[in-house]
Coordinates of N, CA and C in Angstrom, one line a residue:
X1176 N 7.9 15.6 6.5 CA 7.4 14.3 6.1 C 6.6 13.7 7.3
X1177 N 5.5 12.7 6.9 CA 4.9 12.3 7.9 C 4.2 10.9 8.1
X1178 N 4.3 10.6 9.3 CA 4.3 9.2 9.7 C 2.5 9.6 10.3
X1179 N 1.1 8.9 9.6 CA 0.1 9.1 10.0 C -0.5 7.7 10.8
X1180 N -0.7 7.9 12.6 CA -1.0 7.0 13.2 C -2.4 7.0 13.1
X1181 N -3.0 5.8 13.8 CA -4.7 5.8 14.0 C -4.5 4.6 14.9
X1182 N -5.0 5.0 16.3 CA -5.1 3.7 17.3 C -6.8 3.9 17.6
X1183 N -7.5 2.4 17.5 CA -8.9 2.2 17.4 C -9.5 1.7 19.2
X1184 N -8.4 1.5 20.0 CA -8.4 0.8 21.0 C -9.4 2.1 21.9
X1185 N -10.5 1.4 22.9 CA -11.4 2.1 23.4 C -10.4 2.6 24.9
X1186 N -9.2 1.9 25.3 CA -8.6 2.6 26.5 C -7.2 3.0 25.6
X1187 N -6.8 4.1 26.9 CA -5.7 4.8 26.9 C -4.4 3.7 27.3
X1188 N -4.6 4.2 28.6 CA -3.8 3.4 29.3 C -3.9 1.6 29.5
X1189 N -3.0 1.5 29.2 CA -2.7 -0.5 29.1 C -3.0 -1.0 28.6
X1190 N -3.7 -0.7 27.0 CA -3.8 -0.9 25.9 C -3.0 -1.9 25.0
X1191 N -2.9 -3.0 24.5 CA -1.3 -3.7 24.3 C -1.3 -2.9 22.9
X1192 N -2.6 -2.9 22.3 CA -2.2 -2.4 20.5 C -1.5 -0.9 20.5
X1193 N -2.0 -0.6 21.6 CA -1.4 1.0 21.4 C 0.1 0.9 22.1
X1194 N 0.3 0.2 22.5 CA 1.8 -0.7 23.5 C 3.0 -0.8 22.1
X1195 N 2.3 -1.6 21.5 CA 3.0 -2.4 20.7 C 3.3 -1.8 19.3
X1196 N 2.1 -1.0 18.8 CA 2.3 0.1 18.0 C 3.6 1.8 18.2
X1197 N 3.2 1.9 20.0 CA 5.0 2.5 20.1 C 5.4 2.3 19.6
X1198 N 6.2 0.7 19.2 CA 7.5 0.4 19.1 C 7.8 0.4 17.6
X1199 N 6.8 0.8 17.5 CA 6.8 0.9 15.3 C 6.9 1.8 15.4
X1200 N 6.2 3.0 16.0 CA 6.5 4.7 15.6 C 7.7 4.8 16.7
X1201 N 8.3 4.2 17.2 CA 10.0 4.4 18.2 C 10.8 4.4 17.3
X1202 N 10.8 3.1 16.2 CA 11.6 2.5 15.5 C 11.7 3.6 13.9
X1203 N 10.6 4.3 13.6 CA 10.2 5.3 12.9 C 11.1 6.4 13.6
X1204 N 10.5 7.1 14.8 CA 11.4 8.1 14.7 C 12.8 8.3 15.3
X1205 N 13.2 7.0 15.3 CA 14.7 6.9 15.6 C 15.6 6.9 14.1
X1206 N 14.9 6.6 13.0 CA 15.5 6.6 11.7 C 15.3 8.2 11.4
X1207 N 14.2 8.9 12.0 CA 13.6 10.2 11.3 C 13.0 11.1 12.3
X1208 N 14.4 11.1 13.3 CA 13.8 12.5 14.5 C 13.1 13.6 14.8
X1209 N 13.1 13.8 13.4 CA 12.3 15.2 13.1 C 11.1 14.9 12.5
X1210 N 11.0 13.9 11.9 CA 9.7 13.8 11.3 C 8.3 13.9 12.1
X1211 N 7.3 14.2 11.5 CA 5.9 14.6 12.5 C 5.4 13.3 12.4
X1212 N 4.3 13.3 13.3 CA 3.3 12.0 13.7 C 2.0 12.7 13.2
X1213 N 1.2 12.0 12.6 CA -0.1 12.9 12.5 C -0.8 11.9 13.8
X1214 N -2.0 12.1 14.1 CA -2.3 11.0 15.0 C -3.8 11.2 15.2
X1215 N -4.2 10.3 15.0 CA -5.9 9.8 15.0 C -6.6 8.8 15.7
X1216 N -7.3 9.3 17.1 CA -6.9 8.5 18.1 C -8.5 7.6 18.2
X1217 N -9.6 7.3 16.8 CA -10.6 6.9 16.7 C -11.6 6.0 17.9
X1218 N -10.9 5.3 18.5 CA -11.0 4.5 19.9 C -11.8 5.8 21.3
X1219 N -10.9 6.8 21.4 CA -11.4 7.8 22.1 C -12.3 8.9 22.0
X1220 N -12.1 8.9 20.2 CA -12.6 10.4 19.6 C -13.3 9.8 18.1
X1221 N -14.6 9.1 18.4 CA -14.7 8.2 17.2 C -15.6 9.0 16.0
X1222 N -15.5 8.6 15.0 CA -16.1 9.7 13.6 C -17.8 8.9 13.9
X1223 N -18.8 9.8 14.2 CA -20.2 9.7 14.7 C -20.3 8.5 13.1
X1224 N -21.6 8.0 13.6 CA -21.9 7.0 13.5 C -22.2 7.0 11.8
X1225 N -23.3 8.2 12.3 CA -24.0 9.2 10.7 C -23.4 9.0 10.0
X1226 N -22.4 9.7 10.0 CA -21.3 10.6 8.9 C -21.2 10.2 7.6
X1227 N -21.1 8.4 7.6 CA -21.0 7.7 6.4 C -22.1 7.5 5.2
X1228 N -23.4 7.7 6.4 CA -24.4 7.6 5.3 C -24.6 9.0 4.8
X1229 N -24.0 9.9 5.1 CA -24.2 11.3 4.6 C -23.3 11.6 3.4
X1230 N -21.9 11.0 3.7 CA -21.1 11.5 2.8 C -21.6 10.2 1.8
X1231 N -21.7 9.3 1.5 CA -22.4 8.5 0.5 C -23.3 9.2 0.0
X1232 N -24.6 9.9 0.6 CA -25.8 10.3 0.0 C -24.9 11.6 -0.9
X1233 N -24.2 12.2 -0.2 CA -23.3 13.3 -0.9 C -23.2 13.1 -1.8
X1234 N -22.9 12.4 -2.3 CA -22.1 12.1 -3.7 C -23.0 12.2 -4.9
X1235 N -24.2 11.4 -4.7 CA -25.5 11.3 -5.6 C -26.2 13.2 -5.5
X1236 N -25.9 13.9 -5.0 CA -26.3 15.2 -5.0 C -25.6 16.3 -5.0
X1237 N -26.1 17.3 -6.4 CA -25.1 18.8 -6.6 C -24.6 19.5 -5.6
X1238 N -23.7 19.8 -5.4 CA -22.8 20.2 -4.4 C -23.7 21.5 -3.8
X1239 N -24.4 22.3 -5.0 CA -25.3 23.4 -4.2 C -26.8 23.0 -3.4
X1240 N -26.9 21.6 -3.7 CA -28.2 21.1 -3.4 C -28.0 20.2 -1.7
X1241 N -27.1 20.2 -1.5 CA -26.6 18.9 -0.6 C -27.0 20.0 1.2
X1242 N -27.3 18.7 2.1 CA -27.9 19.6 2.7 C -26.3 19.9 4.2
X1243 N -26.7 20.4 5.2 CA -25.4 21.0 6.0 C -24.8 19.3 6.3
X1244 N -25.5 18.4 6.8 CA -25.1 17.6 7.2 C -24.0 16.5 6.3
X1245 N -24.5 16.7 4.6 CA -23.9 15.8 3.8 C -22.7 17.0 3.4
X1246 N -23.1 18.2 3.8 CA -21.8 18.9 3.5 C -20.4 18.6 4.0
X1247 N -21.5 18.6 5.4 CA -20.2 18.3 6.6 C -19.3 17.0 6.6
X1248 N -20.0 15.9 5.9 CA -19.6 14.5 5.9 C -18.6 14.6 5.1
X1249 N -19.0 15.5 4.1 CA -17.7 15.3 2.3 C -16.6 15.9 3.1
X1250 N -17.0 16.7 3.7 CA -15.4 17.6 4.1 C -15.1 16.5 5.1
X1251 N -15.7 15.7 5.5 CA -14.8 14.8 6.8 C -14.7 13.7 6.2
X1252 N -14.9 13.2 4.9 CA -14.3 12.4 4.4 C -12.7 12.9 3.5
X1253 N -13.1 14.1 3.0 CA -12.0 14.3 2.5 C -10.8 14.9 3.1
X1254 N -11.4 15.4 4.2 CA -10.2 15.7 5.3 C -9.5 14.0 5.6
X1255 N -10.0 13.3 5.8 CA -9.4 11.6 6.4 C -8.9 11.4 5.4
X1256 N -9.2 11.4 3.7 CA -8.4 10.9 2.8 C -6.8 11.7 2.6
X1257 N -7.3 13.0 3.1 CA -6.1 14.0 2.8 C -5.0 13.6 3.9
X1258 N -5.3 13.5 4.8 CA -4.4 12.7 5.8 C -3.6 11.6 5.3
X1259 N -4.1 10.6 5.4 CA -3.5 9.7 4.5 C -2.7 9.8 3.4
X1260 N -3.4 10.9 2.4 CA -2.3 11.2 1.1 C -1.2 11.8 1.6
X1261 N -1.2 12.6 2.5 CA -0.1 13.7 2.6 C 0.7 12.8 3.8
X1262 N 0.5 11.7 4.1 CA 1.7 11.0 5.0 C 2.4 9.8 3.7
X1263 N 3.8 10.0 4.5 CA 4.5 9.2 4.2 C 4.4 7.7 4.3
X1264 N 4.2 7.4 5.5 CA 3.8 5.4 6.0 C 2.5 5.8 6.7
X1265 N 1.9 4.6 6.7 CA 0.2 4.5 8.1 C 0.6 3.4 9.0
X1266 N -0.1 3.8 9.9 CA 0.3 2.8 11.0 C -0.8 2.6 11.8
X1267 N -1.7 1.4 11.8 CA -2.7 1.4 12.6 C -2.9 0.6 13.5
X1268 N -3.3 1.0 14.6 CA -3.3 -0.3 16.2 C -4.7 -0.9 16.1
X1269 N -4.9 -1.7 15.9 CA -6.6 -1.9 15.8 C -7.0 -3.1 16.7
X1270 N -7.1 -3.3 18.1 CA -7.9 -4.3 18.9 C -9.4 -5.6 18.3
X1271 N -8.9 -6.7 18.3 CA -10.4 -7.4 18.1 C -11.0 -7.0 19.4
X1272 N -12.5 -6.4 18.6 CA -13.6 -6.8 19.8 C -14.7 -7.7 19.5
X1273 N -14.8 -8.4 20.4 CA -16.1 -9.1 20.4 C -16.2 -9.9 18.5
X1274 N -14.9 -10.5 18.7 CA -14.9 -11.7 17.3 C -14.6 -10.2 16.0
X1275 N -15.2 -9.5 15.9 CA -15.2 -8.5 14.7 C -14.0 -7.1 15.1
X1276 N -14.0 -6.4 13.9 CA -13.4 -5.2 13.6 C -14.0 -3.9 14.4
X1277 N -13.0 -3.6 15.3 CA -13.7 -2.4 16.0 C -14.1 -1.6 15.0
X1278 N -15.7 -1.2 15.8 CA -16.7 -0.5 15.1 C -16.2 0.9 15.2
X1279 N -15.4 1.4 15.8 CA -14.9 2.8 15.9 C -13.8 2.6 14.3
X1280 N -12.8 1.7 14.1 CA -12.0 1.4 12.7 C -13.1 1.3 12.0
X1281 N -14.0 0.7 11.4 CA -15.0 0.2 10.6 C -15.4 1.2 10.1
X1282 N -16.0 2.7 11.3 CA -16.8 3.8 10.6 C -15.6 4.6 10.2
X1283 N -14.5 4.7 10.6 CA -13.5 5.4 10.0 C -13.2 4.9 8.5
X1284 N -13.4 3.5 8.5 CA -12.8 3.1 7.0 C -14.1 3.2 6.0
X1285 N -14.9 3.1 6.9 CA -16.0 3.4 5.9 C -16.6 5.0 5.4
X1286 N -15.9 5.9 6.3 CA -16.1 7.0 5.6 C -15.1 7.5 4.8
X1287 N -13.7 7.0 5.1 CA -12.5 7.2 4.4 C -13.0 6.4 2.4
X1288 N -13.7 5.2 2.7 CA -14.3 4.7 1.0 C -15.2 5.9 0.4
X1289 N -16.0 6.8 1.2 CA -16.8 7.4 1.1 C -16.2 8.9 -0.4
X1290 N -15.2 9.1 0.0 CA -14.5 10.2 -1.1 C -14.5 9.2 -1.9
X1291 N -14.3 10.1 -3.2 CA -14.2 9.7 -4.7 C -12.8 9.4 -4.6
X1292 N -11.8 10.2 -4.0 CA -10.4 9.4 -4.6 C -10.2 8.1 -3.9
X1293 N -11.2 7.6 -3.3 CA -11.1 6.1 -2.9 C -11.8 5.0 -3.1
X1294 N -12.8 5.7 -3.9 CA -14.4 5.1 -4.3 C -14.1 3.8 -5.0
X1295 N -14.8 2.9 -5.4 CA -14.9 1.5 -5.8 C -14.9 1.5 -7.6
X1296 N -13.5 1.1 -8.0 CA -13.7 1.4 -9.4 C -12.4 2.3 -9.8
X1297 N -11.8 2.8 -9.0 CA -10.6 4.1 -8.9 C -9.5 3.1 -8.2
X1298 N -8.7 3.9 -9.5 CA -7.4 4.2 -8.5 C -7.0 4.4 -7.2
X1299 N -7.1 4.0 -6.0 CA -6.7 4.5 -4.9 C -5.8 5.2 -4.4
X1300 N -6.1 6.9 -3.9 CA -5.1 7.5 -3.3 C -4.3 6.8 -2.8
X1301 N -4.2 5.7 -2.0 CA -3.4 5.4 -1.0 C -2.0 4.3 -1.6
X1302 N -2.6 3.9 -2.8 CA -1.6 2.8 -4.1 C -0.3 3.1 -3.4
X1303 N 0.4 2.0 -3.1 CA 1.6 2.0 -2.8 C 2.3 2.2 -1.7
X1304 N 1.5 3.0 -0.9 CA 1.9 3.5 0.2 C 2.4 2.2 1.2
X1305 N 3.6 2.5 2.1 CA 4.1 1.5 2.9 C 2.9 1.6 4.6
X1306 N 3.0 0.5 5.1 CA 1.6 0.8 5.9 C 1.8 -1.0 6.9
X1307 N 1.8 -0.7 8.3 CA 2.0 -1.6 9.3 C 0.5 -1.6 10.2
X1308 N -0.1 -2.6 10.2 CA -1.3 -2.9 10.9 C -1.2 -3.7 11.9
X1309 N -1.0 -3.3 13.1 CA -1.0 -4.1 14.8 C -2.1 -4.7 15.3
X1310 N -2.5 -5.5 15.5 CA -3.6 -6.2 15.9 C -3.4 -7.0 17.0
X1311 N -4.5 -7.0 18.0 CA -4.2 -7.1 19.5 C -5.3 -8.3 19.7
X1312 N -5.6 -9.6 20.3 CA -6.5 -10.6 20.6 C -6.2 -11.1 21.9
X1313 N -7.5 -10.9 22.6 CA -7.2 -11.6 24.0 C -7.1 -12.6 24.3
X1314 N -8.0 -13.7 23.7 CA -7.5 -15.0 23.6 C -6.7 -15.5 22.5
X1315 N -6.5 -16.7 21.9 CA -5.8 -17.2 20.8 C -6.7 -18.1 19.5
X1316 N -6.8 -17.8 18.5 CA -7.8 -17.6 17.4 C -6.9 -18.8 16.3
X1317 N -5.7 -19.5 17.0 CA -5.0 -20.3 15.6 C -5.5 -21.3 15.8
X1318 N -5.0 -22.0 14.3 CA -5.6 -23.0 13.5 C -5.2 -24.4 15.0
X1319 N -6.2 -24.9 14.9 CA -6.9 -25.8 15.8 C -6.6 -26.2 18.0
X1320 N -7.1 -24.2 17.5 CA -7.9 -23.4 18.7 C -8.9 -23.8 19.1
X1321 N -9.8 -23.8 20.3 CA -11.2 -23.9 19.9 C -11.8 -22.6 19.1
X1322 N -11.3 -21.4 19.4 CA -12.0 -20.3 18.8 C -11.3 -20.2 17.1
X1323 N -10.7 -21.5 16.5 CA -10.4 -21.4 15.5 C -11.6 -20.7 14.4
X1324 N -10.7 -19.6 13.2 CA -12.2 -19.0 12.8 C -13.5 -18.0 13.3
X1325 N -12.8 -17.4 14.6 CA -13.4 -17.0 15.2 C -13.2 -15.4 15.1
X1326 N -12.3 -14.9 14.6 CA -11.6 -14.0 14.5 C -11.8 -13.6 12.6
X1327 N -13.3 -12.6 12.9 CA -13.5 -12.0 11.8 C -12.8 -10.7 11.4
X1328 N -12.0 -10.3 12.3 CA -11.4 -8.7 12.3 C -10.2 -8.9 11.0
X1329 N -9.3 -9.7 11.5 CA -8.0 -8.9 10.7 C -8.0 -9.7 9.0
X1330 N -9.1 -10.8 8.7 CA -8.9 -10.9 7.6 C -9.9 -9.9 6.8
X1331 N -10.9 -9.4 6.9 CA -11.1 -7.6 6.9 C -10.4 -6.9 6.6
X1332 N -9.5 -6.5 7.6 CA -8.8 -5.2 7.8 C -7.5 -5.5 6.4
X1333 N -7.4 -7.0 6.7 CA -6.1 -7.3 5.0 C -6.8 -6.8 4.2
X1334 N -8.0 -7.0 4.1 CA -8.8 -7.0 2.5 C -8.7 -5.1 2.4
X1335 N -9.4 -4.6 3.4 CA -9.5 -3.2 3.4 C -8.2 -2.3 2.8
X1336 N -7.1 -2.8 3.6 CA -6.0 -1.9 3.8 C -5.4 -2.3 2.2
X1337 N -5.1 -3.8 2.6 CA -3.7 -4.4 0.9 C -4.6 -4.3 -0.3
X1338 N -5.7 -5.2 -0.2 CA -6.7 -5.3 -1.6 C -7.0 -4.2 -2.2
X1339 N -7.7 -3.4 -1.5 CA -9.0 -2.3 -1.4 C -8.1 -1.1 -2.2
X1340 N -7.5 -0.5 -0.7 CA -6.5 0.8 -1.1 C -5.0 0.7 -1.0
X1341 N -4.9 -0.8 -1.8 CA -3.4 -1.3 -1.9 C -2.6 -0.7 -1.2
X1342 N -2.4 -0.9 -0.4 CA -1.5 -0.9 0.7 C -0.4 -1.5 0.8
X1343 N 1.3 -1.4 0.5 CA 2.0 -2.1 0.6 C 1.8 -2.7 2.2
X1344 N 1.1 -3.6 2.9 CA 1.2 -3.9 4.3 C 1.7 -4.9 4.8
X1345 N 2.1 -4.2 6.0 CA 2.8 -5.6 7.3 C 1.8 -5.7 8.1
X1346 N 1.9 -6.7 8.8 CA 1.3 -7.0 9.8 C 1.8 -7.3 11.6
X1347 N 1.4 -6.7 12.1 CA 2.0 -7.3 13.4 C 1.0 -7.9 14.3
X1348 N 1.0 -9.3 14.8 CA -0.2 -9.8 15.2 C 0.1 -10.5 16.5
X1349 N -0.9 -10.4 18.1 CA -0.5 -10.6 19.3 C -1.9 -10.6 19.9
X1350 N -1.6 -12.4 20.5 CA -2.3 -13.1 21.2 C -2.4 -13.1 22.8
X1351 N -3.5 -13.9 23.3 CA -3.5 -14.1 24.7 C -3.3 -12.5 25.6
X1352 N -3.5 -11.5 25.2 CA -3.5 -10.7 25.9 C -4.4 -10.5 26.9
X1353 N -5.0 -11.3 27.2 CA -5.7 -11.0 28.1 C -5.3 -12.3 29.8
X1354 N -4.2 -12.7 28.9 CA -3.5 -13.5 30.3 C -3.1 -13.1 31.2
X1355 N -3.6 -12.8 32.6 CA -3.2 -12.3 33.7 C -4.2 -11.5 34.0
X1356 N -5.6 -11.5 33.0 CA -6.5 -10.4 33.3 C -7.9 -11.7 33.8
X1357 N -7.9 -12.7 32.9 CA -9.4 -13.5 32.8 C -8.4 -14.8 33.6
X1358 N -8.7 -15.2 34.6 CA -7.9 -16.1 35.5 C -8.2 -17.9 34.1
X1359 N -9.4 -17.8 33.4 CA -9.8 -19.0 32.9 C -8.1 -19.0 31.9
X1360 N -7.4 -18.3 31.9 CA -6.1 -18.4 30.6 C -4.8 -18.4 31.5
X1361 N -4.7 -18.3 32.7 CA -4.0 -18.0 33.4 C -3.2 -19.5 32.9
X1362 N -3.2 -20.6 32.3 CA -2.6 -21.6 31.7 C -1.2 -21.2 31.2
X1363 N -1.6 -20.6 30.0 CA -1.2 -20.4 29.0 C -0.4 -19.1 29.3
X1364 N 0.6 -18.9 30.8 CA 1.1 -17.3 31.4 C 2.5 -17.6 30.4
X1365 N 3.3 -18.7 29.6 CA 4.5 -19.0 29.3 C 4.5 -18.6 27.7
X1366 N 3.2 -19.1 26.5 CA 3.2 -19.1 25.6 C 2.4 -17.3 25.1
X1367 N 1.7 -16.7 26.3 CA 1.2 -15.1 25.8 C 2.8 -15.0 26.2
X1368 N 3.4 -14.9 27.0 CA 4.9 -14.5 26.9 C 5.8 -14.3 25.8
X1369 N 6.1 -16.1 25.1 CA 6.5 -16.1 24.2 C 6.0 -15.1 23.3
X1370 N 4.6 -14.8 22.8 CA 3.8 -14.9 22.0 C 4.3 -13.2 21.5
X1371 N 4.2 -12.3 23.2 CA 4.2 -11.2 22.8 C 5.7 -10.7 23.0
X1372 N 6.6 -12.0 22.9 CA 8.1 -11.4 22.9 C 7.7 -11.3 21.3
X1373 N 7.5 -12.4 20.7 CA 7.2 -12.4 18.9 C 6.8 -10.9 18.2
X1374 N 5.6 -10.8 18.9 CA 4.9 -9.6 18.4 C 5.8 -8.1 18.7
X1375 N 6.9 -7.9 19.8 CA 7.4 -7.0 19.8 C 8.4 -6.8 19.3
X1376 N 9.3 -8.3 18.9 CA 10.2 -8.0 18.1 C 10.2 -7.8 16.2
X1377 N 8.1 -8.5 15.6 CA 8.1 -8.0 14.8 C 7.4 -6.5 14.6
X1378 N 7.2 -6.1 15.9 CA 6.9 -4.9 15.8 C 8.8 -3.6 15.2
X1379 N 9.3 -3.8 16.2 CA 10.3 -3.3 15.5 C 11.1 -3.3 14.3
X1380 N 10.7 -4.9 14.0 CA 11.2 -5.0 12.8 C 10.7 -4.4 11.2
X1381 N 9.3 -4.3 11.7 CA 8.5 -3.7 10.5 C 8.7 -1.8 10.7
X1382 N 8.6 -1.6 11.8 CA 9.4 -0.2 12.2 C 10.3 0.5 11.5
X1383 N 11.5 -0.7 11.4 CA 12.7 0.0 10.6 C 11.8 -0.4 9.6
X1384 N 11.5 -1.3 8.5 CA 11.1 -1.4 7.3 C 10.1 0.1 6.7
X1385 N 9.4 0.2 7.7 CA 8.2 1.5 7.5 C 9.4 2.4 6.5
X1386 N 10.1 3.2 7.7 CA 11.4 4.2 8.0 C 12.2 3.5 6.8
X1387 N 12.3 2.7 6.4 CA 13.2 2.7 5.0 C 12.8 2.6 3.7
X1388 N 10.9 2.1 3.8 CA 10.3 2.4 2.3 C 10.4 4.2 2.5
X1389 N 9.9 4.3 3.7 CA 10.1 5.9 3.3 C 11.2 6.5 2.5
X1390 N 12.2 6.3 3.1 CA 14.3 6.5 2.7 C 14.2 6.7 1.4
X1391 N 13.6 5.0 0.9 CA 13.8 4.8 -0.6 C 12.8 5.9 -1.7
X1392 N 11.6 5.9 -0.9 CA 10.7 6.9 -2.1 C 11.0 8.1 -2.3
X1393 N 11.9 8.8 -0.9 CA 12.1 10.2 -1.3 C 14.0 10.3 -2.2
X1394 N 14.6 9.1 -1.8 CA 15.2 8.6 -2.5 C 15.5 8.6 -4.3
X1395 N 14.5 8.1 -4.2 CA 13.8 7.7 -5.9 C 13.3 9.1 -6.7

């Protein structure tokens, strides 16, 4: 059985979404020791830019007519869809950049729409599936912030993941990270504390939840 990760964040090291995402795949494989991770590291190793408009044009053309490139896209969309089908929970780390949805997540989700079992009008491979999305902001984006509304990423990412490819999803969501980095927040060193005690204890808690929709479906 399999737990399929995807962290979008452009660094390795000191990353908080990839930080904080551990603690959901800790809390995973402490219910299920043996279980595999698939892991999809899009942030480092990101699906070229192309790809999407190729496997779209794919679609509108006979599979003997399509040329190497739209070939290549179908098989890398349906390789990403097959991922996804063949895991058990998703787990995605995904960083705001720059007010929007990392563009490295964006071209992954956009070639992941790109296969037919995901296409617009279908059933979604993904129906049902249990699925935790971590989201990481350096400053703080709540209601009467100045940057209130400012933060076009994760109401996106809900629409994509729950709406889209119904997603049973959690969320795990953590602010001010960038306190102790940009001296202008250095204020606010008591409340990113609080903020990201919040975020790591709902990180664990959706953890176990992941690890127990699983329990129940093989269960059932």
């Amino acid at each position: 059985m399999t737990l399929f990760r995807l962290d979008a964040s452009i660094r390795v090291e000191g990353s908080h979404s990839r930080e904080i995402a551990d603690l959901v795949e800790h809390e995973w494989l402490g219910a299920h020791p043996d279980d595999a991770v698939l892991r999809r590291h899009v942030g480092s190793e990101p699906v070229p830019a192309t790809v999407w408009a190729d496997a779209v044009s794919a679609a509108y053309v006979p599979e003997d007519q399509r040329t190497p490139a739209q070939r290549d896209a179908a098989a890398l969309a349906a390789q990403a869809v097959d991922e996804l089908v063949a895991a058990d929970a998703l787990l995605f780390a995904v960083p705001l950049y720059n007010f929007g949805v990392s563009q490295h997540f964006k071209t992954w989700a956009d070639l992941v729409i790109a296969d037919p079992r995901m296409a617009a009008g279908t059933e979604p491979a993904t129906a049902g599936k249990p699925a935790v999305l971590v989201t990481v902001r350096g400053g703080s984006y709540a209601a009467g912030t100045p940057r209130e509304g400012w933060d076009h990423a994760t109401g996106w990412m809900r629409r994509i993941l729950a709406d889209v490819w119904k997603l049973d999803l959690q969320v795990v969501e953590s602010e001010f990270t960038l306190v102790g980095v940009n001296p202008a927040l250095d204020q606010f060193a008591d409340l990113a504390r609080d903020l990201r005690q919040q975020a790591e204890q709902d990180a664990r808690a959706h953890g176990r939840s992941l690890a127990a929709g699983r329990s129940a479906r093989i269960a059932a």
